[in-house]
Amino acid sequence: MAIHTKLALALGLLTAGGLISTQAQADQLADIKAAGVVKVATFDANPPFGSVDAKSHDIVGYDVDFANALAKALGVKLELVATNPANRIPLLQSGKADLIVADITITPERAQVIDFSTPYFVTGQQFLVPASGADKLDAYSKARIGAVKGTTGEQALHQRFPQSRVLSYDDIPLALTALRNGNVQAITQDSTILAGLLAQAPDKASFKILPDLLSKEEIGVGVKKGETALLKVVNDELVKLEGSGDAAKIYDVWFGPQTASPQPRAFKIEAQ
């Protein structure tokens, strides 16, 4: 009887400890508000989503504008944490970032380790190749192809073209350098990122973007698992930005007709 009592007591303490732990973890929204700052992981070398402005030396971009809107909705200051694709989730899980707003595609694998907001951007993977290269995607099925490490583009290549040789790089400018040097015959990234990259390249006439999509990508804000209160604030603000027209205005700043990389906006931010 005493053994059973001790076992029940031990299980009770474990359950209580688990509840306390869950409550502590699920209170990140309160922690952010108490600190008066939200730490957002974003790119500093991935235009037009996030890159360092040559004049101000600040990180600017589509993602940064959304990060600013989310900080405003939370009523706190914004602290940007520069990242690359491979470091996004580790920064969130380690607590060095509260949110990921860094062109991160929603995938089932990632959704097992972090939670995602409703998509605030929709795009597709495309190829950037030399101007003299073949126009069809399948022509590169056995080619050397550059991708950014830790991205869905890297994964999609292995699935779509298993006979290709995929070379991984820390960021898209390094991948472009490899294409220039002939180390790879094509590079892949989100269509809008490739358009932005090409627009800024001094030798842009030497390259072209293939029209075919390798895959469709839905981009969301990354939130630590179980942070339902924080996720709700993020989702509510994204839908609110769409309803007010501010989301479309942000899009036009970076992808509108007057930009270096114009792309039509073929999506709306909707509650899911």
PDB file of C-alpha atoms in Angstrom:
ATOM      1  CA  MET A   1       0.000   0.000   0.000  1.00  0.00           C
ATOM      2  CA  ALA A   2       2.838   2.369   0.939  1.00  0.00           C
ATOM      3  CA  ILE A   3       4.612   1.639  -2.347  1.00  0.00           C
ATOM      4  CA  HIS A   4       1.436   2.416  -4.292  1.00  0.00           C
ATOM      5  CA  THR A   5       0.986   5.655  -2.346  1.00  0.00           C
ATOM      6  CA  LYS A   6       4.594   6.699  -3.064  1.00  0.00           C
ATOM      7  CA  LEU A   7       4.153   5.845  -6.742  1.00  0.00           C
ATOM      8  CA  ALA A   8       0.942   7.860  -6.961  1.00  0.00           C
ATOM      9  CA  LEU A   9       2.617  10.773  -5.201  1.00  0.00           C
ATOM     10  CA  ALA A  10       5.609  10.602  -7.564  1.00  0.00           C
ATOM     11  CA  LEU A  11       3.321  10.509 -10.602  1.00  0.00           C
ATOM     12  CA  GLY A  12       1.349  13.427  -9.201  1.00  0.00           C
ATOM     13  CA  LEU A  13       4.518  15.474  -8.772  1.00  0.00           C
ATOM     14  CA  LEU A  14       5.626  14.614 -12.315  1.00  0.00           C
ATOM     15  CA  THR A  15       2.233  15.666 -13.676  1.00  0.00           C
ATOM     16  CA  ALA A  16       2.312  18.892 -11.699  1.00  0.00           C
ATOM     17  CA  GLY A  17       5.843  19.561 -12.881  1.00  0.00           C
ATOM     18  CA  GLY A  18       4.753  18.938 -16.450  1.00  0.00           C
ATOM     19  CA  LEU A  19       1.867  21.390 -16.063  1.00  0.00           C
ATOM     20  CA  ILE A  20       4.143  24.044 -14.583  1.00  0.00           C
ATOM     21  CA  SER A  21       6.659  23.495 -17.380  1.00  0.00           C
ATOM     22  CA  THR A  22       3.932  23.743 -20.053  1.00  0.00           C
ATOM     23  CA  GLN A  23       2.520  26.907 -18.516  1.00  0.00           C
ATOM     24  CA  ALA A  24       5.969  28.488 -18.397  1.00  0.00           C
ATOM     25  CA  GLN A  25       6.671  27.590 -22.005  1.00  0.00           C
ATOM     26  CA  ALA A  26       3.287  28.797 -23.196  1.00  0.00           C
ATOM     27  CA  ASP A  27       3.744  32.238 -21.661  1.00  0.00           C
ATOM     28  CA  GLN A  28       6.173  33.647 -24.213  1.00  0.00           C
ATOM     29  CA  LEU A  29       3.736  36.408 -25.177  1.00  0.00           C
ATOM     30  CA  ALA A  30       3.776  37.694 -21.587  1.00  0.00           C
ATOM     31  CA  ASP A  31       7.585  37.413 -21.497  1.00  0.00           C
ATOM     32  CA  ILE A  32       7.915  39.494 -24.682  1.00  0.00           C
ATOM     33  CA  LYS A  33       5.604  42.184 -23.318  1.00  0.00           C
ATOM     34  CA  ALA A  34       7.435  42.214 -19.977  1.00  0.00           C
ATOM     35  CA  ALA A  35      10.795  42.576 -21.746  1.00  0.00           C
ATOM     36  CA  GLY A  36       9.398  45.317 -24.005  1.00  0.00           C
ATOM     37  CA  VAL A  37      11.152  43.818 -27.031  1.00  0.00           C
ATOM     38  CA  VAL A  38      10.513  41.067 -29.575  1.00  0.00           C
ATOM     39  CA  LYS A  39      13.559  39.362 -31.117  1.00  0.00           C
ATOM     40  CA  VAL A  40      12.918  38.458 -34.742  1.00  0.00           C
ATOM     41  CA  ALA A  41      15.235  36.275 -36.842  1.00  0.00           C
ATOM     42  CA  THR A  42      15.467  37.706 -40.351  1.00  0.00           C
ATOM     43  CA  PHE A  43      17.828  37.629 -43.320  1.00  0.00           C
ATOM     44  CA  ASP A  44      20.580  40.176 -43.909  1.00  0.00           C
ATOM     45  CA  ALA A  45      21.727  38.830 -47.299  1.00  0.00           C
ATOM     46  CA  ASN A  46      18.532  37.756 -49.056  1.00  0.00           C
ATOM     47  CA  PRO A  47      16.964  40.701 -50.939  1.00  0.00           C
ATOM     48  CA  PRO A  48      14.202  41.727 -51.244  1.00  0.00           C
ATOM     49  CA  PHE A  49      13.162  39.886 -48.047  1.00  0.00           C
ATOM     50  CA  GLY A  50      16.039  41.097 -45.911  1.00  0.00           C
ATOM     51  CA  SER A  51      19.373  42.728 -46.710  1.00  0.00           C
ATOM     52  CA  VAL A  52      21.647  45.473 -45.418  1.00  0.00           C
ATOM     53  CA  ASP A  53      20.895  48.891 -46.910  1.00  0.00           C
ATOM     54  CA  ALA A  54      24.103  50.361 -48.343  1.00  0.00           C
ATOM     55  CA  LYS A  55      23.337  53.883 -47.072  1.00  0.00           C
ATOM     56  CA  SER A  56      21.735  53.356 -43.656  1.00  0.00           C
ATOM     57  CA  HIS A  57      23.448  50.020 -42.886  1.00  0.00           C
ATOM     58  CA  ASP A  58      20.099  48.849 -41.463  1.00  0.00           C
ATOM     59  CA  ILE A  59      18.471  45.560 -42.408  1.00  0.00           C
ATOM     60  CA  VAL A  60      15.533  46.331 -44.702  1.00  0.00           C
ATOM     61  CA  GLY A  61      13.097  44.276 -46.756  1.00  0.00           C
ATOM     62  CA  TYR A  62       9.668  42.702 -47.098  1.00  0.00           C
ATOM     63  CA  ASP A  63      10.169  40.517 -44.004  1.00  0.00           C
ATOM     64  CA  VAL A  64      11.478  43.472 -41.983  1.00  0.00           C
ATOM     65  CA  ASP A  65       8.332  45.492 -42.735  1.00  0.00           C
ATOM     66  CA  PHE A  66       6.185  42.623 -41.457  1.00  0.00           C
ATOM     67  CA  ALA A  67       8.439  42.237 -38.404  1.00  0.00           C
ATOM     68  CA  ASN A  68       7.922  45.938 -37.651  1.00  0.00           C
ATOM     69  CA  ALA A  69       4.143  45.555 -37.967  1.00  0.00           C
ATOM     70  CA  LEU A  70       4.163  42.561 -35.599  1.00  0.00           C
ATOM     71  CA  ALA A  71       6.284  44.446 -33.033  1.00  0.00           C
ATOM     72  CA  LYS A  72       3.812  47.325 -33.205  1.00  0.00           C
ATOM     73  CA  ALA A  73       0.878  44.943 -32.687  1.00  0.00           C
ATOM     74  CA  LEU A  74       2.665  43.480 -29.655  1.00  0.00           C
ATOM     75  CA  GLY A  75       3.344  46.988 -28.328  1.00  0.00           C
ATOM     76  CA  VAL A  76       7.098  46.382 -28.038  1.00  0.00           C
ATOM     77  CA  LYS A  77      10.361  47.376 -29.722  1.00  0.00           C
ATOM     78  CA  LEU A  78      11.779  45.287 -32.557  1.00  0.00           C
ATOM     79  CA  GLU A  79      15.205  43.656 -32.309  1.00  0.00           C
ATOM     80  CA  LEU A  80      16.354  42.008 -35.531  1.00  0.00           C
ATOM     81  CA  VAL A  81      18.553  38.922 -35.265  1.00  0.00           C
ATOM     82  CA  ALA A  82      20.429  38.365 -38.534  1.00  0.00           C
ATOM     83  CA  THR A  83      20.296  34.773 -39.747  1.00  0.00           C
ATOM     84  CA  ASN A  84      20.797  32.472 -42.715  1.00  0.00           C
ATOM     85  CA  PRO A  85      18.452  29.628 -43.729  1.00  0.00           C
ATOM     86  CA  ALA A  86      20.209  26.885 -41.756  1.00  0.00           C
ATOM     87  CA  ASN A  87      20.197  28.884 -38.484  1.00  0.00           C
ATOM     88  CA  ARG A  88      16.566  30.041 -38.444  1.00  0.00           C
ATOM     89  CA  ILE A  89      14.996  27.209 -36.447  1.00  0.00           C
ATOM     90  CA  PRO A  90      17.960  26.757 -34.037  1.00  0.00           C
ATOM     91  CA  LEU A  91      17.757  30.482 -33.143  1.00  0.00           C
ATOM     92  CA  LEU A  92      14.049  30.094 -32.337  1.00  0.00           C
ATOM     93  CA  GLN A  93      14.461  26.884 -30.356  1.00  0.00           C
ATOM     94  CA  SER A  94      17.387  28.237 -28.327  1.00  0.00           C
ATOM     95  CA  GLY A  95      15.441  31.360 -27.335  1.00  0.00           C
ATOM     96  CA  LYS A  96      17.774  33.734 -29.189  1.00  0.00           C
ATOM     97  CA  ALA A  97      14.761  34.680 -31.347  1.00  0.00           C
ATOM     98  CA  ASP A  98      11.067  34.875 -30.457  1.00  0.00           C
ATOM     99  CA  LEU A  99       9.836  34.728 -34.057  1.00  0.00           C
ATOM    100  CA  ILE A 100      11.181  33.755 -37.470  1.00  0.00           C
ATOM    101  CA  VAL A 101      10.266  36.248 -40.188  1.00  0.00           C
ATOM    102  CA  ALA A 102      12.819  35.087 -42.735  1.00  0.00           C
ATOM    103  CA  ASP A 103      11.181  33.722 -45.895  1.00  0.00           C
ATOM    104  CA  ILE A 104      10.684  30.318 -44.226  1.00  0.00           C
ATOM    105  CA  THR A 105       8.532  27.903 -46.206  1.00  0.00           C
ATOM    106  CA  ILE A 106       5.841  25.955 -44.356  1.00  0.00           C
ATOM    107  CA  THR A 107       6.583  22.214 -44.615  1.00  0.00           C
ATOM    108  CA  PRO A 108       5.276  19.156 -42.723  1.00  0.00           C
ATOM    109  CA  GLU A 109       8.810  18.418 -41.471  1.00  0.00           C
ATOM    110  CA  ARG A 110       9.327  21.915 -40.069  1.00  0.00           C
ATOM    111  CA  ALA A 111       5.788  21.944 -38.634  1.00  0.00           C
ATOM    112  CA  GLN A 112       6.810  19.028 -36.406  1.00  0.00           C
ATOM    113  CA  VAL A 113       9.364  21.189 -34.584  1.00  0.00           C
ATOM    114  CA  ILE A 114       7.897  24.713 -34.820  1.00  0.00           C
ATOM    115  CA  ASP A 115       4.461  26.255 -35.370  1.00  0.00           C
ATOM    116  CA  PHE A 116       3.605  28.436 -38.367  1.00  0.00           C
ATOM    117  CA  SER A 117       1.322  31.396 -38.889  1.00  0.00           C
ATOM    118  CA  THR A 118      -1.062  31.694 -41.788  1.00  0.00           C
ATOM    119  CA  PRO A 119       0.999  32.329 -44.971  1.00  0.00           C
ATOM    120  CA  TYR A 120       1.927  35.983 -45.534  1.00  0.00           C
ATOM    121  CA  PHE A 121       3.688  35.312 -48.834  1.00  0.00           C
ATOM    122  CA  VAL A 122       3.296  32.711 -51.590  1.00  0.00           C
ATOM    123  CA  THR A 123       5.919  32.039 -54.229  1.00  0.00           C
ATOM    124  CA  GLY A 124       7.587  29.188 -56.139  1.00  0.00           C
ATOM    125  CA  GLN A 125      11.067  27.799 -56.704  1.00  0.00           C
ATOM    126  CA  GLN A 126      12.667  28.692 -60.035  1.00  0.00           C
ATOM    127  CA  PHE A 127      16.037  28.281 -61.721  1.00  0.00           C
ATOM    128  CA  LEU A 128      18.533  31.017 -62.575  1.00  0.00           C
ATOM    129  CA  VAL A 129      20.798  29.894 -65.408  1.00  0.00           C
ATOM    130  CA  PRO A 130      23.268  31.428 -67.888  1.00  0.00           C
ATOM    131  CA  ALA A 131      21.555  33.309 -70.736  1.00  0.00           C
ATOM    132  CA  SER A 132      22.849  30.666 -73.162  1.00  0.00           C
ATOM    133  CA  GLY A 133      21.413  27.790 -71.070  1.00  0.00           C
ATOM    134  CA  ALA A 134      18.470  25.555 -71.938  1.00  0.00           C
ATOM    135  CA  ASP A 135      14.984  27.008 -71.354  1.00  0.00           C
ATOM    136  CA  LYS A 136      13.360  23.883 -69.904  1.00  0.00           C
ATOM    137  CA  LEU A 137      13.726  22.793 -66.285  1.00  0.00           C
ATOM    138  CA  ASP A 138      14.109  19.100 -67.165  1.00  0.00           C
ATOM    139  CA  ALA A 139      17.228  19.888 -69.208  1.00  0.00           C
ATOM    140  CA  TYR A 140      19.031  20.321 -65.871  1.00  0.00           C
ATOM    141  CA  SER A 141      18.008  16.940 -64.410  1.00  0.00           C
ATOM    142  CA  LYS A 142      21.633  15.725 -64.370  1.00  0.00           C
ATOM    143  CA  ALA A 143      23.327  19.111 -63.931  1.00  0.00           C
ATOM    144  CA  ARG A 144      25.337  20.624 -61.078  1.00  0.00           C
ATOM    145  CA  ILE A 145      22.812  22.855 -59.305  1.00  0.00           C
ATOM    146  CA  GLY A 146      23.438  25.346 -56.508  1.00  0.00           C
ATOM    147  CA  ALA A 147      20.994  25.782 -53.619  1.00  0.00           C
ATOM    148  CA  VAL A 148      21.025  27.577 -50.267  1.00  0.00           C
ATOM    149  CA  LYS A 149      21.769  25.269 -47.366  1.00  0.00           C
ATOM    150  CA  GLY A 150      18.766  24.412 -45.196  1.00  0.00           C
ATOM    151  CA  THR A 151      16.114  25.545 -47.707  1.00  0.00           C
ATOM    152  CA  THR A 152      13.180  23.730 -49.272  1.00  0.00           C
ATOM    153  CA  GLY A 153      14.783  24.395 -52.651  1.00  0.00           C
ATOM    154  CA  GLU A 154      17.673  22.152 -51.636  1.00  0.00           C
ATOM    155  CA  GLN A 155      15.208  19.395 -50.637  1.00  0.00           C
ATOM    156  CA  ALA A 156      13.080  19.828 -53.754  1.00  0.00           C
ATOM    157  CA  LEU A 157      16.120  19.328 -55.983  1.00  0.00           C
ATOM    158  CA  HIS A 158      16.950  15.983 -54.386  1.00  0.00           C
ATOM    159  CA  GLN A 159      13.340  14.848 -54.891  1.00  0.00           C
ATOM    160  CA  ARG A 160      12.749  16.214 -58.398  1.00  0.00           C
ATOM    161  CA  PHE A 161      16.196  15.594 -59.896  1.00  0.00           C
ATOM    162  CA  PRO A 162      17.826  12.725 -57.959  1.00  0.00           C
ATOM    163  CA  GLN A 163      20.509  12.375 -60.644  1.00  0.00           C
ATOM    164  CA  SER A 164      21.613  16.009 -60.338  1.00  0.00           C
ATOM    165  CA  ARG A 165      24.567  17.051 -58.197  1.00  0.00           C
ATOM    166  CA  VAL A 166      23.325  19.523 -55.573  1.00  0.00           C
ATOM    167  CA  LEU A 167      25.924  21.935 -54.181  1.00  0.00           C
ATOM    168  CA  SER A 168      24.863  23.811 -51.032  1.00  0.00           C
ATOM    169  CA  TYR A 169      25.845  27.392 -50.133  1.00  0.00           C
ATOM    170  CA  ASP A 170      25.338  29.559 -47.034  1.00  0.00           C
ATOM    171  CA  ASP A 171      23.427  32.246 -48.918  1.00  0.00           C
ATOM    172  CA  ILE A 172      22.170  33.140 -52.394  1.00  0.00           C
ATOM    173  CA  PRO A 173      24.975  35.627 -53.295  1.00  0.00           C
ATOM    174  CA  LEU A 174      27.513  32.807 -52.806  1.00  0.00           C
ATOM    175  CA  ALA A 175      25.420  30.541 -55.026  1.00  0.00           C
ATOM    176  CA  LEU A 176      25.388  33.247 -57.715  1.00  0.00           C
ATOM    177  CA  THR A 177      29.179  33.497 -57.505  1.00  0.00           C
ATOM    178  CA  ALA A 178      29.367  29.739 -58.092  1.00  0.00           C
ATOM    179  CA  LEU A 179      27.140  30.138 -61.172  1.00  0.00           C
ATOM    180  CA  ARG A 180      29.347  32.962 -62.466  1.00  0.00           C
ATOM    181  CA  ASN A 181      32.450  30.822 -61.984  1.00  0.00           C
ATOM    182  CA  GLY A 182      30.910  27.840 -63.747  1.00  0.00           C
ATOM    183  CA  ASN A 183      31.001  25.669 -60.615  1.00  0.00           C
ATOM    184  CA  VAL A 184      27.272  25.039 -61.094  1.00  0.00           C
ATOM    185  CA  GLN A 185      25.082  25.153 -64.203  1.00  0.00           C
ATOM    186  CA  ALA A 186      21.999  26.533 -62.424  1.00  0.00           C
ATOM    187  CA  ILE A 187      20.917  27.826 -59.014  1.00  0.00           C
ATOM    188  CA  THR A 188      17.485  27.627 -57.411  1.00  0.00           C
ATOM    189  CA  GLN A 189      15.585  29.865 -54.978  1.00  0.00           C
ATOM    190  CA  ASP A 190      12.173  31.470 -54.544  1.00  0.00           C
ATOM    191  CA  SER A 191      11.197  33.282 -57.741  1.00  0.00           C
ATOM    192  CA  THR A 192      11.057  36.694 -56.055  1.00  0.00           C
ATOM    193  CA  ILE A 193      14.485  36.286 -54.466  1.00  0.00           C
ATOM    194  CA  LEU A 194      15.979  35.338 -57.822  1.00  0.00           C
ATOM    195  CA  ALA A 195      14.318  38.357 -59.440  1.00  0.00           C
ATOM    196  CA  GLY A 196      15.768  40.632 -56.743  1.00  0.00           C
ATOM    197  CA  LEU A 197      19.186  39.028 -57.029  1.00  0.00           C
ATOM    198  CA  LEU A 198      19.254  39.383 -60.808  1.00  0.00           C
ATOM    199  CA  ALA A 199      18.027  42.990 -60.692  1.00  0.00           C
ATOM    200  CA  GLN A 200      21.030  43.978 -58.550  1.00  0.00           C
ATOM    201  CA  ALA A 201      23.611  42.016 -60.545  1.00  0.00           C
ATOM    202  CA  PRO A 202      25.908  44.179 -62.702  1.00  0.00           C
ATOM    203  CA  ASP A 203      26.069  41.328 -65.229  1.00  0.00           C
ATOM    204  CA  LYS A 204      22.320  40.562 -65.240  1.00  0.00           C
ATOM    205  CA  ALA A 205      22.255  40.303 -69.050  1.00  0.00           C
ATOM    206  CA  SER A 206      24.383  37.158 -68.687  1.00  0.00           C
ATOM    207  CA  PHE A 207      21.599  35.248 -66.884  1.00  0.00           C
ATOM    208  CA  LYS A 208      17.916  34.382 -67.161  1.00  0.00           C
ATOM    209  CA  ILE A 209      15.191  32.976 -64.901  1.00  0.00           C
ATOM    210  CA  LEU A 210      13.391  29.921 -66.266  1.00  0.00           C
ATOM    211  CA  PRO A 211       9.581  30.239 -66.255  1.00  0.00           C
ATOM    212  CA  ASP A 212       8.853  26.726 -64.922  1.00  0.00           C
ATOM    213  CA  LEU A 213       8.258  26.303 -61.175  1.00  0.00           C
ATOM    214  CA  LEU A 214      10.170  23.608 -59.300  1.00  0.00           C
ATOM    215  CA  SER A 215       7.679  23.802 -56.401  1.00  0.00           C
ATOM    216  CA  LYS A 216       5.041  26.058 -54.798  1.00  0.00           C
ATOM    217  CA  GLU A 217       6.072  27.714 -51.544  1.00  0.00           C
ATOM    218  CA  GLU A 218       3.881  29.151 -48.774  1.00  0.00           C
ATOM    219  CA  ILE A 219       5.829  31.387 -46.388  1.00  0.00           C
ATOM    220  CA  GLY A 220       4.798  31.779 -42.737  1.00  0.00           C
ATOM    221  CA  VAL A 221       6.029  33.301 -39.485  1.00  0.00           C
ATOM    222  CA  GLY A 222       7.773  30.701 -37.315  1.00  0.00           C
ATOM    223  CA  VAL A 223       6.741  30.456 -33.648  1.00  0.00           C
ATOM    224  CA  LYS A 224       8.013  28.108 -30.950  1.00  0.00           C
ATOM    225  CA  LYS A 225       5.839  25.009 -30.443  1.00  0.00           C
ATOM    226  CA  GLY A 226       2.934  25.447 -28.046  1.00  0.00           C
ATOM    227  CA  GLU A 227       2.996  29.271 -27.946  1.00  0.00           C
ATOM    228  CA  THR A 228      -0.689  29.570 -28.855  1.00  0.00           C
ATOM    229  CA  ALA A 229      -1.209  33.061 -27.411  1.00  0.00           C
ATOM    230  CA  LEU A 230       1.741  34.500 -29.352  1.00  0.00           C
ATOM    231  CA  LEU A 231       0.689  32.678 -32.523  1.00  0.00           C
ATOM    232  CA  LYS A 232      -2.833  34.119 -32.239  1.00  0.00           C
ATOM    233  CA  VAL A 233      -1.502  37.698 -32.016  1.00  0.00           C
ATOM    234  CA  VAL A 234       0.671  37.050 -35.096  1.00  0.00           C
ATOM    235  CA  ASN A 235      -2.202  35.545 -37.108  1.00  0.00           C
ATOM    236  CA  ASP A 236      -4.645  38.267 -36.086  1.00  0.00           C
ATOM    237  CA  GLU A 237      -2.200  40.994 -37.118  1.00  0.00           C
ATOM    238  CA  LEU A 238      -1.425  39.372 -40.491  1.00  0.00           C
ATOM    239  CA  VAL A 239      -5.133  39.119 -41.350  1.00  0.00           C
ATOM    240  CA  LYS A 240      -5.635  42.702 -40.126  1.00  0.00           C
ATOM    241  CA  LEU A 241      -2.806  43.933 -42.394  1.00  0.00           C
ATOM    242  CA  GLU A 242      -4.511  42.272 -45.364  1.00  0.00           C
ATOM    243  CA  GLY A 243      -7.899  43.797 -44.508  1.00  0.00           C
ATOM    244  CA  SER A 244      -6.482  47.312 -44.130  1.00  0.00           C
ATOM    245  CA  GLY A 245      -4.584  47.120 -47.401  1.00  0.00           C
ATOM    246  CA  ASP A 246      -1.238  47.537 -45.608  1.00  0.00           C
ATOM    247  CA  ALA A 247      -0.054  44.044 -46.622  1.00  0.00           C
ATOM    248  CA  ALA A 248      -0.556  44.908 -50.300  1.00  0.00           C
ATOM    249  CA  LYS A 249       1.276  48.220 -49.763  1.00  0.00           C
ATOM    250  CA  ILE A 250       4.263  46.403 -48.210  1.00  0.00           C
ATOM    251  CA  TYR A 251       4.256  44.032 -51.181  1.00  0.00           C
ATOM    252  CA  ASP A 252       4.280  46.928 -53.648  1.00  0.00           C
ATOM    253  CA  VAL A 253       7.269  48.543 -51.924  1.00  0.00           C
ATOM    254  CA  TRP A 254       9.389  45.454 -52.658  1.00  0.00           C
ATOM    255  CA  PHE A 255       7.700  43.728 -55.616  1.00  0.00           C
ATOM    256  CA  GLY A 256       5.482  46.382 -57.220  1.00  0.00           C
ATOM    257  CA  PRO A 257       5.689  47.732 -60.792  1.00  0.00           C
ATOM    258  CA  GLN A 258       8.209  50.442 -59.862  1.00  0.00           C
ATOM    259  CA  THR A 259      10.675  48.045 -58.199  1.00  0.00           C
ATOM    260  CA  ALA A 260      13.750  46.400 -59.644  1.00  0.00           C
ATOM    261  CA  SER A 261      12.063  42.975 -59.374  1.00  0.00           C
ATOM    262  CA  PRO A 262       8.331  43.437 -60.189  1.00  0.00           C
ATOM    263  CA  GLN A 263       6.103  40.436 -59.507  1.00  0.00           C
ATOM    264  CA  PRO A 264       2.279  40.389 -59.570  1.00  0.00           C
ATOM    265  CA  ARG A 265       0.687  39.672 -56.169  1.00  0.00           C
ATOM    266  CA  ALA A 266      -1.256  36.464 -56.778  1.00  0.00           C
ATOM    267  CA  PHE A 267      -2.308  35.729 -53.178  1.00  0.00           C
ATOM    268  CA  LYS A 268      -4.140  37.139 -50.157  1.00  0.00           C
ATOM    269  CA  ILE A 269      -3.434  36.638 -46.459  1.00  0.00           C
ATOM    270  CA  GLU A 270      -6.383  34.681 -45.080  1.00  0.00           C
ATOM    271  CA  ALA A 271      -7.256  33.201 -41.690  1.00  0.00           C
ATOM    272  CA  GLN A 272      -6.872  29.425 -41.590  1.00  0.00           C
TER     273      GLN A 272
END
